């Protein structure tokens, strides 16, 4: 049997620190000698080994130490004279300095949650809250409570690009656009959804919210002193997405990486789209004309939402799809479509001088950041992140509404989605017949649609329909059906149908 020597004498397993009671605290010379002996043991008790500790004994009032617990780990310890039964010195956990530090730390934590950082931009970034699988229910509960007082929702999505083009015969540009959206949304998964809430005056929720004024009291939300809720104004929902098993466009993924997307976390902690759809449909944010959805170039945005809400592939025809959009989102406005409408008013000379000046300064620029810069809207967060883009979309909308439309957006702008068709309702039978006749004749320059849009244009190589990708579709003529099939959607690894990566290969 090995000798019982070592750092401390004895080997009482039921009370391994019993021998420490033999060192009374008032024997200071002995303590100093003991301290010198223990300097070689930095792993435990190196700071100040003057102890009167019995961790497992019954007399807990004797739990005292000149070094504190931290001092035993080689540091200055939690305090120089601490007693769990009362304060025994000027410093330590119970001392005034420690109390001040704890209060300061608590204030810093609350300020961070409220977005009151020393750096103004960093503090505003705190108003954008990331939502993952773990806090999904809590945040949707808060949104359910807020939507009555903040019924305007600006939104943006991030998705893995465009990987396919439809093949077949299309009677109009409108039909081609919808089938492009349909085949890509059915093939791909949404990565992020950002939403920002606004009141009817265009104000976002306050950073510290008193829930007593809400019609619905959120149950799962953390509250601070005086029942205050730390409230963001923007939410970024992060969905399950795997670079190993999900399809994507490489350039789109690289852009999202540069913007800070965490694909490892998306794969492990991302939200299940089906679960999100079931919660969103009962949240009070959809299925009601009292809520207004605002977007920018929204053809793909609403398509991904409809896919999650319905848990089905998109309808085969555009008319059925529009009916679903109307059911889920009775009120929606597209900022880019509003910009186009305003330009039409300028050409007709029926808009104010301020609006004319703004639109003329923009010229042909029509991107979200272009409009934001001209209207004096500040971006919060990084571009190409759904939360930041959603917030900027809403800010641009309210400035556009005030400076261009004199605080009154025309009613016929409701339901128009840029990037889906580029025109309003589906083409009529007469319009389709005219398009087909012109197509057979060749060299069609364009056909004026019912709302002034260009319904169809014969594309030259290197030009093509508008899609949210940096590459043109590159279609001179779409290939016809093969083997008697029509309306076929087929992704291709390269060529005029776009590029994609599957399984990271």
Tab-separated table of C-alpha atoms in Angstrom:
chain	number	residue	atom	x	y	z
A	1	UNK	CA	0.000	0.000	0.000
A	2	UNK	CA	1.545	3.345	-1.013
A	3	UNK	CA	2.416	5.816	1.706
A	4	UNK	CA	-0.135	8.471	2.593
A	5	UNK	CA	2.199	11.342	1.765
A	6	UNK	CA	1.560	14.018	-0.801
A	7	UNK	CA	0.372	17.526	-0.780
A	8	UNK	CA	-1.999	17.143	2.148
A	9	UNK	CA	-1.634	14.520	4.922
A	10	UNK	CA	-4.222	11.841	5.375
A	11	UNK	CA	-6.675	10.279	2.932
A	12	UNK	CA	-10.114	10.645	4.493
A	13	UNK	CA	-12.309	10.105	1.436
A	14	UNK	CA	-15.471	11.109	3.233
A	15	UNK	CA	-13.926	14.415	4.230
A	16	UNK	CA	-10.714	15.006	2.266
A	17	UNK	CA	-10.324	18.544	3.609
A	18	UNK	CA	-10.819	17.737	7.300
A	19	UNK	CA	-7.132	18.349	8.083
A	20	UNK	CA	-7.508	22.016	7.128
A	21	UNK	CA	-9.426	22.677	10.353
A	22	UNK	CA	-6.084	22.249	12.192
A	23	UNK	CA	-4.914	25.586	10.774
A	24	UNK	CA	-6.601	28.380	12.772
A	25	UNK	CA	-6.734	31.654	10.959
A	26	UNK	CA	-5.101	33.674	13.749
A	27	UNK	CA	-1.794	31.803	13.416
A	28	UNK	CA	-0.377	34.225	10.845
A	29	UNK	CA	3.321	33.050	10.994
A	30	UNK	CA	2.239	29.503	10.311
A	31	UNK	CA	0.071	30.692	7.415
A	32	UNK	CA	2.936	32.552	5.818
A	33	UNK	CA	5.155	29.466	6.078
A	34	UNK	CA	2.375	27.323	4.596
A	35	UNK	CA	1.977	29.785	1.738
A	36	UNK	CA	5.641	29.519	0.812
A	37	UNK	CA	5.420	25.732	0.800
A	38	UNK	CA	2.478	25.803	-1.589
A	39	UNK	CA	3.985	28.111	-4.188
A	40	UNK	CA	5.146	25.071	-6.127
A	41	UNK	CA	1.550	23.929	-6.520
A	42	UNK	CA	0.069	26.526	-8.914
A	43	UNK	CA	-2.743	24.272	-9.997
A	44	UNK	CA	-4.606	24.455	-6.712
A	45	UNK	CA	-4.213	26.793	-3.778
A	46	UNK	CA	-1.414	28.846	-5.313
A	47	UNK	CA	-2.833	32.272	-4.585
A	48	UNK	CA	-3.128	32.263	-0.801
A	49	UNK	CA	-3.545	28.962	1.048
A	50	UNK	CA	-4.684	30.370	4.352
A	51	UNK	CA	-7.768	28.253	4.661
A	52	UNK	CA	-10.393	27.278	7.153
A	53	UNK	CA	-12.481	25.272	4.701
A	54	UNK	CA	-14.686	22.259	5.230
A	55	UNK	CA	-16.632	21.868	2.022
A	56	UNK	CA	-18.475	18.751	3.152
A	57	UNK	CA	-18.736	19.343	6.891
A	58	UNK	CA	-21.857	20.334	8.780
A	59	UNK	CA	-20.524	23.597	10.153
A	60	UNK	CA	-20.838	25.752	7.057
A	61	UNK	CA	-20.341	28.957	9.016
A	62	UNK	CA	-16.619	28.130	9.134
A	63	UNK	CA	-16.315	28.325	5.315
A	64	UNK	CA	-13.807	31.182	5.185
A	65	UNK	CA	-10.709	31.925	3.178
A	66	UNK	CA	-8.240	34.751	2.847
A	67	UNK	CA	-7.728	33.938	-0.829
A	68	UNK	CA	-11.176	32.864	-1.901
A	69	UNK	CA	-12.030	30.075	-4.279
A	70	UNK	CA	-10.406	31.752	-7.278
A	71	UNK	CA	-7.124	32.185	-5.409
A	72	UNK	CA	-6.850	28.424	-5.197
A	73	UNK	CA	-6.787	28.379	-9.006
A	74	UNK	CA	-3.686	30.505	-9.191
A	75	UNK	CA	-5.355	33.948	-9.314
A	76	UNK	CA	-6.264	36.672	-6.828
A	77	UNK	CA	-9.492	34.939	-5.928
A	78	UNK	CA	-13.054	36.107	-5.637
A	79	UNK	CA	-12.207	38.126	-2.562
A	80	UNK	CA	-9.567	38.669	0.094
A	81	UNK	CA	-11.782	38.172	3.108
A	82	UNK	CA	-15.022	36.439	2.263
A	83	UNK	CA	-17.397	34.560	4.510
A	84	UNK	CA	-20.529	32.996	3.114
A	85	UNK	CA	-22.174	33.620	6.447
A	86	UNK	CA	-21.381	37.343	6.280
A	87	UNK	CA	-18.907	39.974	5.116
A	88	UNK	CA	-15.664	39.772	7.056
A	89	UNK	CA	-13.583	42.400	5.253
A	90	UNK	CA	-13.532	45.570	3.176
A	91	UNK	CA	-13.296	43.716	-0.109
A	92	UNK	CA	-14.614	40.529	-1.706
A	93	UNK	CA	-18.031	39.498	-2.959
A	94	UNK	CA	-19.758	41.499	-0.256
A	95	UNK	CA	-17.512	44.547	-0.496
A	96	UNK	CA	-18.565	47.845	-2.071
A	97	UNK	CA	-16.192	47.457	-5.030
A	98	UNK	CA	-17.555	44.041	-5.891
A	99	UNK	CA	-21.114	45.279	-5.623
A	100	UNK	CA	-20.314	48.179	-7.959
A	101	UNK	CA	-18.748	45.803	-10.489
A	102	UNK	CA	-21.751	43.479	-10.410
A	103	UNK	CA	-24.118	46.417	-10.909
A	104	UNK	CA	-21.991	47.755	-13.761
A	105	UNK	CA	-21.936	44.353	-15.447
A	106	UNK	CA	-25.693	43.987	-15.126
A	107	UNK	CA	-26.206	47.454	-16.613
A	108	UNK	CA	-23.891	46.657	-19.521
A	109	UNK	CA	-25.833	43.457	-20.229
A	110	UNK	CA	-29.156	45.269	-20.220
A	111	UNK	CA	-27.796	48.116	-22.364
A	112	UNK	CA	-26.564	45.585	-24.896
A	113	UNK	CA	-29.981	43.967	-25.021
A	114	UNK	CA	-31.623	47.365	-25.426
A	115	UNK	CA	-29.218	48.421	-28.151
A	116	UNK	CA	-27.661	51.238	-26.126
A	117	UNK	CA	-24.018	50.539	-26.924
A	118	UNK	CA	-21.266	53.133	-26.996
A	119	UNK	CA	-21.006	52.591	-30.739
A	120	UNK	CA	-24.250	53.862	-32.242
A	121	UNK	CA	-24.159	51.555	-35.269
A	122	UNK	CA	-23.345	48.562	-33.107
A	123	UNK	CA	-26.205	49.475	-30.803
A	124	UNK	CA	-28.609	49.666	-33.738
A	125	UNK	CA	-27.409	46.261	-34.914
A	126	UNK	CA	-28.770	44.901	-31.645
A	127	UNK	CA	-32.248	45.745	-32.964
A	128	UNK	CA	-31.847	42.884	-35.464
A	129	UNK	CA	-32.423	39.548	-33.731
A	130	UNK	CA	-31.303	36.218	-35.149
A	131	UNK	CA	-33.872	33.452	-34.858
A	132	UNK	CA	-32.817	29.819	-34.853
A	133	UNK	CA	-34.546	26.575	-33.965
A	134	UNK	CA	-34.096	27.182	-30.242
A	135	UNK	CA	-35.874	30.560	-29.998
A	136	UNK	CA	-38.360	30.231	-32.872
A	137	UNK	CA	-41.482	29.809	-30.722
A	138	UNK	CA	-40.474	32.636	-28.381
A	139	UNK	CA	-39.924	35.159	-31.161
A	140	UNK	CA	-43.094	34.289	-33.070
A	141	UNK	CA	-44.979	34.686	-29.796
A	142	UNK	CA	-43.567	38.208	-29.535
A	143	UNK	CA	-44.469	38.961	-33.159
A	144	UNK	CA	-48.002	37.762	-32.509
A	145	UNK	CA	-48.247	40.290	-29.683
A	146	UNK	CA	-46.832	43.187	-31.729
A	147	UNK	CA	-48.575	42.872	-35.086
A	148	UNK	CA	-51.793	44.628	-33.991
A	149	UNK	CA	-49.904	47.844	-33.253
A	150	UNK	CA	-47.297	47.376	-35.998
A	151	UNK	CA	-49.267	46.064	-38.992
A	152	UNK	CA	-46.719	46.916	-41.717
A	153	UNK	CA	-44.175	44.152	-42.351
A	154	UNK	CA	-41.247	44.727	-44.672
A	155	UNK	CA	-39.495	41.551	-45.697
A	156	UNK	CA	-36.649	40.056	-47.670
A	157	UNK	CA	-35.431	36.525	-48.331
A	158	UNK	CA	-32.048	35.008	-49.066
A	159	UNK	CA	-32.052	31.850	-51.166
A	160	UNK	CA	-29.427	29.819	-53.042
A	161	UNK	CA	-29.755	31.616	-56.365
A	162	UNK	CA	-31.206	30.411	-59.646
A	163	UNK	CA	-30.182	26.968	-60.823
A	164	UNK	CA	-32.641	26.105	-63.587
A	165	UNK	CA	-34.609	27.490	-66.501
A	166	UNK	CA	-37.907	26.085	-67.745
A	167	UNK	CA	-38.033	24.484	-71.170
A	168	UNK	CA	-41.054	24.329	-73.401
A	169	UNK	CA	-43.322	26.718	-75.299
A	170	UNK	CA	-44.453	29.848	-73.457
A	171	UNK	CA	-47.236	32.062	-74.779
A	172	UNK	CA	-45.869	35.179	-73.071
A	173	UNK	CA	-43.043	36.670	-71.071
A	174	UNK	CA	-45.397	36.512	-68.088
A	175	UNK	CA	-45.707	32.749	-68.420
A	176	UNK	CA	-41.961	32.290	-68.781
A	177	UNK	CA	-41.247	34.377	-65.673
A	178	UNK	CA	-43.622	32.418	-63.480
A	179	UNK	CA	-42.357	29.043	-64.670
A	180	UNK	CA	-38.777	30.180	-63.933
A	181	UNK	CA	-39.779	31.133	-60.397
A	182	UNK	CA	-41.760	27.934	-59.976
A	183	UNK	CA	-39.079	25.455	-61.021
A	184	UNK	CA	-36.367	27.138	-58.914
A	185	UNK	CA	-38.478	27.543	-55.781
A	186	UNK	CA	-39.632	23.935	-56.012
A	187	UNK	CA	-36.028	22.731	-56.411
A	188	UNK	CA	-34.363	24.915	-53.781
A	189	UNK	CA	-34.656	25.797	-50.099
A	190	UNK	CA	-34.970	29.188	-48.484
A	191	UNK	CA	-31.936	30.193	-46.390
A	192	UNK	CA	-33.067	33.340	-44.557
A	193	UNK	CA	-36.205	35.406	-44.066
A	194	UNK	CA	-35.956	38.894	-42.638
A	195	UNK	CA	-38.952	40.899	-41.423
A	196	UNK	CA	-39.235	44.366	-39.858
A	197	UNK	CA	-42.334	45.742	-38.153
A	198	UNK	CA	-43.667	49.281	-38.631
A	199	UNK	CA	-46.640	51.143	-37.216
A	200	UNK	CA	-49.117	52.962	-39.453
A	201	UNK	CA	-46.939	56.060	-38.930
A	202	UNK	CA	-43.838	54.208	-40.130
A	203	UNK	CA	-42.249	53.778	-36.690
A	204	UNK	CA	-40.516	50.594	-35.522
A	205	UNK	CA	-41.228	49.065	-32.084
A	206	UNK	CA	-39.253	50.574	-29.180
A	207	UNK	CA	-36.195	48.760	-27.874
A	208	UNK	CA	-37.723	48.484	-24.390
A	209	UNK	CA	-41.374	47.580	-24.571
A	210	UNK	CA	-44.036	47.703	-21.880
A	211	UNK	CA	-46.258	44.703	-22.639
A	212	UNK	CA	-49.191	45.992	-20.600
A	213	UNK	CA	-50.318	48.036	-23.591
A	214	UNK	CA	-50.480	45.009	-25.896
A	215	UNK	CA	-53.720	43.225	-26.709
A	216	UNK	CA	-51.941	39.875	-26.505
A	217	UNK	CA	-49.458	39.185	-23.728
A	218	UNK	CA	-46.453	37.149	-24.927
A	219	UNK	CA	-45.904	34.191	-22.630
A	220	UNK	CA	-42.431	32.944	-23.512
A	221	UNK	CA	-40.564	36.245	-23.700
A	222	UNK	CA	-37.922	37.195	-21.132
A	223	UNK	CA	-38.838	40.296	-19.130
A	224	UNK	CA	-36.579	42.614	-17.174
A	225	UNK	CA	-37.239	45.046	-14.337
A	226	UNK	CA	-40.707	46.660	-14.329
A	227	UNK	CA	-41.888	43.944	-16.763
A	228	UNK	CA	-39.972	45.558	-19.635
A	229	UNK	CA	-39.426	43.371	-22.724
A	230	UNK	CA	-36.223	43.749	-24.690
A	231	UNK	CA	-37.664	44.144	-28.175
A	232	UNK	CA	-35.987	44.078	-31.584
A	233	UNK	CA	-37.609	45.675	-34.589
A	234	UNK	CA	-36.184	43.204	-37.106
A	235	UNK	CA	-36.006	39.420	-37.053
A	236	UNK	CA	-33.753	37.230	-39.210
A	237	UNK	CA	-35.088	33.672	-39.442
A	238	UNK	CA	-32.336	31.191	-40.295
A	239	UNK	CA	-33.475	27.958	-41.964
A	240	UNK	CA	-31.977	24.507	-42.269
A	241	UNK	CA	-29.600	24.396	-45.191
A	242	UNK	CA	-26.761	21.999	-45.953
A	243	UNK	CA	-24.034	22.577	-48.485
A	244	UNK	CA	-23.547	18.801	-48.512
A	245	UNK	CA	-27.030	17.774	-49.552
A	246	UNK	CA	-28.967	20.817	-50.802
A	247	UNK	CA	-28.815	22.310	-54.286
A	248	UNK	CA	-27.434	25.824	-54.775
A	249	UNK	CA	-25.812	28.283	-57.136
A	250	UNK	CA	-22.135	28.632	-56.222
A	251	UNK	CA	-21.946	32.388	-56.785
A	252	UNK	CA	-24.972	33.019	-54.576
A	253	UNK	CA	-23.472	30.983	-51.748
A	254	UNK	CA	-20.167	32.855	-52.005
A	255	UNK	CA	-22.014	36.163	-51.805
A	256	UNK	CA	-23.866	34.999	-48.689
A	257	UNK	CA	-20.601	33.809	-47.123
A	258	UNK	CA	-19.076	37.247	-47.624
A	259	UNK	CA	-22.127	38.756	-45.945
A	260	UNK	CA	-21.584	36.579	-42.874
A	261	UNK	CA	-23.862	33.578	-43.413
A	262	UNK	CA	-22.897	30.726	-41.040
A	263	UNK	CA	-23.588	27.608	-43.078
A	264	UNK	CA	-22.317	25.241	-40.386
A	265	UNK	CA	-24.834	26.650	-37.932
A	266	UNK	CA	-27.569	26.653	-40.559
A	267	UNK	CA	-27.017	22.928	-41.069
A	268	UNK	CA	-27.229	22.084	-37.355
A	269	UNK	CA	-29.452	24.741	-35.775
A	270	UNK	CA	-31.518	26.017	-38.690
A	271	UNK	CA	-35.315	26.211	-38.551
A	272	UNK	CA	-37.424	23.507	-40.163
A	273	UNK	CA	-39.360	25.307	-42.952
A	274	UNK	CA	-42.453	23.187	-42.393
A	275	UNK	CA	-42.511	24.009	-38.681
A	276	UNK	CA	-42.057	27.676	-39.478
A	277	UNK	CA	-44.911	27.584	-41.983
A	278	UNK	CA	-47.288	26.041	-39.460
A	279	UNK	CA	-46.403	28.701	-36.882
A	280	UNK	CA	-46.562	31.603	-39.339
A	281	UNK	CA	-49.992	30.650	-40.609
A	282	UNK	CA	-51.410	30.955	-37.060
A	283	UNK	CA	-49.347	33.992	-36.050
A	284	UNK	CA	-51.730	36.721	-37.157
A	285	UNK	CA	-49.189	37.966	-39.696
A	286	UNK	CA	-50.929	36.287	-42.639
A	287	UNK	CA	-54.474	35.632	-43.882
A	288	UNK	CA	-55.703	39.115	-42.877
A	289	UNK	CA	-56.199	42.372	-44.798
A	290	UNK	CA	-55.210	44.274	-41.646
A	291	UNK	CA	-51.526	43.424	-42.218
A	292	UNK	CA	-49.544	44.993	-45.064
A	293	UNK	CA	-46.493	43.193	-46.461
A	294	UNK	CA	-43.802	45.297	-48.152
A	295	UNK	CA	-41.060	43.874	-50.344
A	296	UNK	CA	-38.571	44.763	-53.059
A	297	UNK	CA	-38.396	42.706	-56.273
A	298	UNK	CA	-40.636	40.192	-54.594
A	299	UNK	CA	-41.349	37.480	-57.170
A	300	UNK	CA	-39.163	34.924	-55.423
A	301	UNK	CA	-39.769	36.219	-51.884
A	302	UNK	CA	-43.477	35.461	-51.791
A	303	UNK	CA	-43.015	32.247	-53.740
A	304	UNK	CA	-40.820	30.822	-50.972
A	305	UNK	CA	-43.308	31.953	-48.325
A	306	UNK	CA	-46.231	30.382	-50.180
A	307	UNK	CA	-44.270	27.147	-50.477
A	308	UNK	CA	-43.723	27.056	-46.683
A	309	UNK	CA	-47.266	28.104	-45.813
A	310	UNK	CA	-48.899	25.563	-48.099
A	311	UNK	CA	-46.311	22.783	-47.602
A	312	UNK	CA	-46.741	21.992	-51.290
A	313	UNK	CA	-44.964	22.727	-54.559
A	314	UNK	CA	-46.100	25.892	-56.292
A	315	UNK	CA	-49.156	25.634	-58.571
A	316	UNK	CA	-48.567	24.781	-62.207
A	317	UNK	CA	-50.126	27.981	-63.541
A	318	UNK	CA	-49.639	31.585	-62.543
A	319	UNK	CA	-53.302	32.341	-61.974
A	320	UNK	CA	-53.593	29.645	-59.289
A	321	UNK	CA	-50.408	30.939	-57.689
A	322	UNK	CA	-51.732	34.503	-57.572
A	323	UNK	CA	-54.879	33.240	-55.875
A	324	UNK	CA	-52.761	31.642	-53.152
A	325	UNK	CA	-50.770	34.840	-52.691
A	326	UNK	CA	-54.022	36.778	-52.397
A	327	UNK	CA	-55.251	34.394	-49.692
A	328	UNK	CA	-52.093	34.436	-47.577
A	329	UNK	CA	-51.132	38.080	-48.215
A	330	UNK	CA	-54.250	40.110	-49.047
A	331	UNK	CA	-52.242	43.333	-48.802
A	332	UNK	CA	-48.777	43.502	-50.359
A	333	UNK	CA	-46.725	46.225	-51.993
A	334	UNK	CA	-43.528	45.927	-53.999
A	335	UNK	CA	-41.211	48.947	-53.646
A	336	UNK	CA	-39.607	48.351	-57.040
A	337	UNK	CA	-43.008	48.233	-58.673
A	338	UNK	CA	-43.877	51.515	-56.932
A	339	UNK	CA	-40.672	53.023	-58.353
A	340	UNK	CA	-41.701	51.926	-61.847
A	341	UNK	CA	-45.169	53.370	-61.415
A	342	UNK	CA	-43.692	56.678	-60.241
A	343	UNK	CA	-41.518	56.850	-63.376
A	344	UNK	CA	-44.619	56.390	-65.498
A	345	UNK	CA	-46.188	59.347	-63.672
A	346	UNK	CA	-43.101	61.449	-64.400
A	347	UNK	CA	-43.357	60.690	-68.107
A	348	UNK	CA	-46.994	61.695	-68.022
A	349	UNK	CA	-46.172	64.894	-66.120
A	350	UNK	CA	-48.637	64.290	-63.293
A	351	UNK	CA	-46.311	64.106	-60.305
A	352	UNK	CA	-44.793	66.783	-58.060
A	353	UNK	CA	-41.501	68.583	-58.603
A	354	UNK	CA	-39.762	66.933	-55.609
A	355	UNK	CA	-40.689	63.474	-56.855
A	356	UNK	CA	-39.609	64.351	-60.387
A	357	UNK	CA	-36.228	65.571	-59.141
A	358	UNK	CA	-35.620	62.404	-57.103
A	359	UNK	CA	-36.561	60.083	-59.956
A	360	UNK	CA	-34.525	62.020	-62.492
A	361	UNK	CA	-31.492	61.827	-60.214
A	362	UNK	CA	-31.921	58.067	-60.061
A	363	UNK	CA	-32.019	57.760	-63.823
A	364	UNK	CA	-31.887	54.099	-64.759
A	365	UNK	CA	-30.644	52.999	-61.321
A	366	UNK	CA	-33.280	50.944	-59.565
A	367	UNK	CA	-31.546	48.810	-56.937
A	368	UNK	CA	-32.591	48.912	-53.301
A	369	UNK	CA	-29.370	50.616	-52.211
A	370	UNK	CA	-29.690	53.124	-55.076
A	371	UNK	CA	-33.144	54.149	-53.898
A	372	UNK	CA	-31.971	54.252	-50.285
A	373	UNK	CA	-29.065	56.562	-51.107
A	374	UNK	CA	-31.229	58.953	-53.105
A	375	UNK	CA	-33.941	59.052	-50.434
A	376	UNK	CA	-31.443	59.460	-47.579
A	377	UNK	CA	-32.160	56.104	-45.896
A	378	UNK	CA	-29.463	54.592	-43.677
A	379	UNK	CA	-28.727	50.881	-43.795
A	380	UNK	CA	-28.338	49.026	-40.515
A	381	UNK	CA	-26.364	45.785	-40.740
A	382	UNK	CA	-24.673	44.108	-43.689
A	383	UNK	CA	-26.143	44.044	-47.180
A	384	UNK	CA	-27.327	40.688	-48.532
A	385	UNK	CA	-28.488	39.668	-45.076
A	386	UNK	CA	-32.227	39.213	-44.868
A	387	UNK	CA	-32.713	41.278	-41.703
A	388	UNK	CA	-30.761	44.301	-42.900
A	389	UNK	CA	-32.366	44.223	-46.349
A	390	UNK	CA	-35.838	43.898	-44.814
A	391	UNK	CA	-35.272	46.924	-42.565
A	392	UNK	CA	-33.899	48.995	-45.457
A	393	UNK	CA	-36.814	47.940	-47.669
A	394	UNK	CA	-39.284	49.238	-45.100
A	395	UNK	CA	-37.369	52.484	-44.574
A	396	UNK	CA	-37.230	53.102	-48.329
A	397	UNK	CA	-40.963	52.388	-48.620
A	398	UNK	CA	-41.922	55.006	-46.043
A	399	UNK	CA	-39.658	57.635	-47.621
A	400	UNK	CA	-40.972	56.768	-51.094
A	401	UNK	CA	-44.508	56.994	-49.822
A	402	UNK	CA	-43.881	60.415	-48.283
A	403	UNK	CA	-41.683	62.059	-50.920
A	404	UNK	CA	-43.032	60.504	-54.116
A	405	UNK	CA	-46.666	59.604	-53.439
A	406	UNK	CA	-47.539	62.338	-50.932
A	407	UNK	CA	-48.364	59.719	-48.249
A	408	UNK	CA	-50.960	57.976	-50.423
A	409	UNK	CA	-50.042	54.883	-52.432
A	410	UNK	CA	-52.506	54.109	-55.270
A	411	UNK	CA	-54.786	51.208	-54.459
A	412	UNK	CA	-54.091	49.433	-57.750
A	413	UNK	CA	-50.481	48.893	-56.646
A	414	UNK	CA	-51.661	46.247	-54.200
A	415	UNK	CA	-50.663	42.720	-55.227
A	416	UNK	CA	-48.156	43.694	-57.919
A	417	UNK	CA	-44.915	41.680	-57.648
A	418	UNK	CA	-41.837	42.720	-59.578
A	419	UNK	CA	-39.734	39.859	-60.881
A	420	UNK	CA	-42.644	37.477	-61.138
A	421	UNK	CA	-44.079	38.674	-64.420
A	422	UNK	CA	-43.145	42.292	-64.929
A	423	UNK	CA	-46.801	42.844	-65.828
A	424	UNK	CA	-50.031	42.877	-63.891
A	425	UNK	CA	-52.634	40.158	-64.420
A	426	UNK	CA	-51.937	37.176	-66.675
A	427	UNK	CA	-52.104	37.800	-70.391
A	428	UNK	CA	-55.536	37.735	-71.935
A	429	UNK	CA	-56.416	35.330	-74.742
A	430	UNK	CA	-56.256	38.196	-77.237
A	431	UNK	CA	-52.822	39.248	-76.012
A	432	UNK	CA	-51.531	35.686	-76.135
A	433	UNK	CA	-52.800	35.281	-79.696
A	434	UNK	CA	-51.022	38.497	-80.725
A	435	UNK	CA	-47.816	37.326	-79.095
A	436	UNK	CA	-47.908	33.941	-80.806
A	437	UNK	CA	-48.622	35.517	-84.168
A	438	UNK	CA	-45.736	37.950	-83.790
A	439	UNK	CA	-43.435	35.172	-82.597
A	440	UNK	CA	-44.184	33.103	-85.658
A	441	UNK	CA	-43.452	36.146	-87.802
A	442	UNK	CA	-40.152	36.720	-85.978
A	443	UNK	CA	-38.422	39.917	-84.976
A	444	UNK	CA	-41.024	41.041	-82.461
A	445	UNK	CA	-39.853	44.227	-80.764
A	446	UNK	CA	-42.415	44.179	-77.997
A	447	UNK	CA	-46.087	44.070	-77.104
A	448	UNK	CA	-47.712	46.689	-74.891
A	449	UNK	CA	-49.545	45.000	-72.026
A	450	UNK	CA	-52.650	46.242	-70.241
A	451	UNK	CA	-50.722	48.211	-67.592
A	452	UNK	CA	-48.012	49.572	-69.856
A	453	UNK	CA	-45.565	46.728	-69.302
A	454	UNK	CA	-43.675	45.068	-72.112
A	455	UNK	CA	-45.272	41.647	-72.200
A	456	UNK	CA	-42.931	39.901	-74.557
A	457	UNK	CA	-39.679	40.617	-76.276
A	458	UNK	CA	-37.712	38.421	-78.600
A	459	UNK	CA	-34.374	38.004	-76.789
A	460	UNK	CA	-30.996	38.250	-78.382
A	461	UNK	CA	-28.112	36.089	-77.200
A	462	UNK	CA	-26.777	37.469	-73.903
A	463	UNK	CA	-30.065	39.159	-73.010
A	464	UNK	CA	-33.036	37.714	-71.234
A	465	UNK	CA	-35.805	37.960	-68.680
A	466	UNK	CA	-35.106	39.614	-65.354
A	467	UNK	CA	-34.130	37.110	-62.688
A	468	UNK	CA	-32.296	37.661	-59.359
A	469	UNK	CA	-28.949	36.477	-60.654
A	470	UNK	CA	-25.911	38.250	-62.025
A	471	UNK	CA	-26.086	36.271	-65.278
A	472	UNK	CA	-28.651	36.807	-68.045
A	473	UNK	CA	-30.771	33.862	-68.974
A	474	UNK	CA	-29.087	33.794	-72.368
A	475	UNK	CA	-32.076	32.374	-74.213
A	476	UNK	CA	-32.549	33.194	-77.882
A	477	UNK	CA	-35.462	30.785	-78.039
A	478	UNK	CA	-36.497	28.311	-75.392
A	479	UNK	CA	-36.173	24.665	-76.469
A	480	UNK	CA	-39.349	22.934	-77.430
A	481	UNK	CA	-40.788	19.886	-75.665
A	482	UNK	CA	-39.051	16.557	-76.119
A	483	UNK	CA	-40.833	13.269	-76.646
A	484	UNK	CA	-44.331	14.688	-76.494
A	485	UNK	CA	-43.923	16.316	-73.069
A	486	UNK	CA	-44.549	19.996	-72.472
A	487	UNK	CA	-43.914	22.452	-69.701
A	488	UNK	CA	-40.922	20.510	-68.482
A	489	UNK	CA	-38.566	21.987	-65.836
A	490	UNK	CA	-35.048	20.639	-66.021
A	491	UNK	CA	-31.922	21.920	-64.252
A	492	UNK	CA	-28.703	21.754	-66.200
A	493	UNK	CA	-25.135	21.782	-64.939
A	494	UNK	CA	-24.163	24.465	-67.422
A	495	UNK	CA	-25.214	26.238	-70.589
A	496	UNK	CA	-28.212	28.467	-71.207
A	497	UNK	CA	-30.198	26.934	-68.368
A	498	UNK	CA	-27.880	28.282	-65.660
A	499	UNK	CA	-25.381	26.577	-63.381
A	500	UNK	CA	-25.740	24.771	-60.104
A	501	UNK	CA	-23.899	22.619	-57.623
A	502	UNK	CA	-25.488	19.598	-56.015
A	503	UNK	CA	-24.022	17.868	-53.005
A	504	UNK	CA	-21.055	20.228	-53.025
A	505	UNK	CA	-19.699	18.653	-56.221
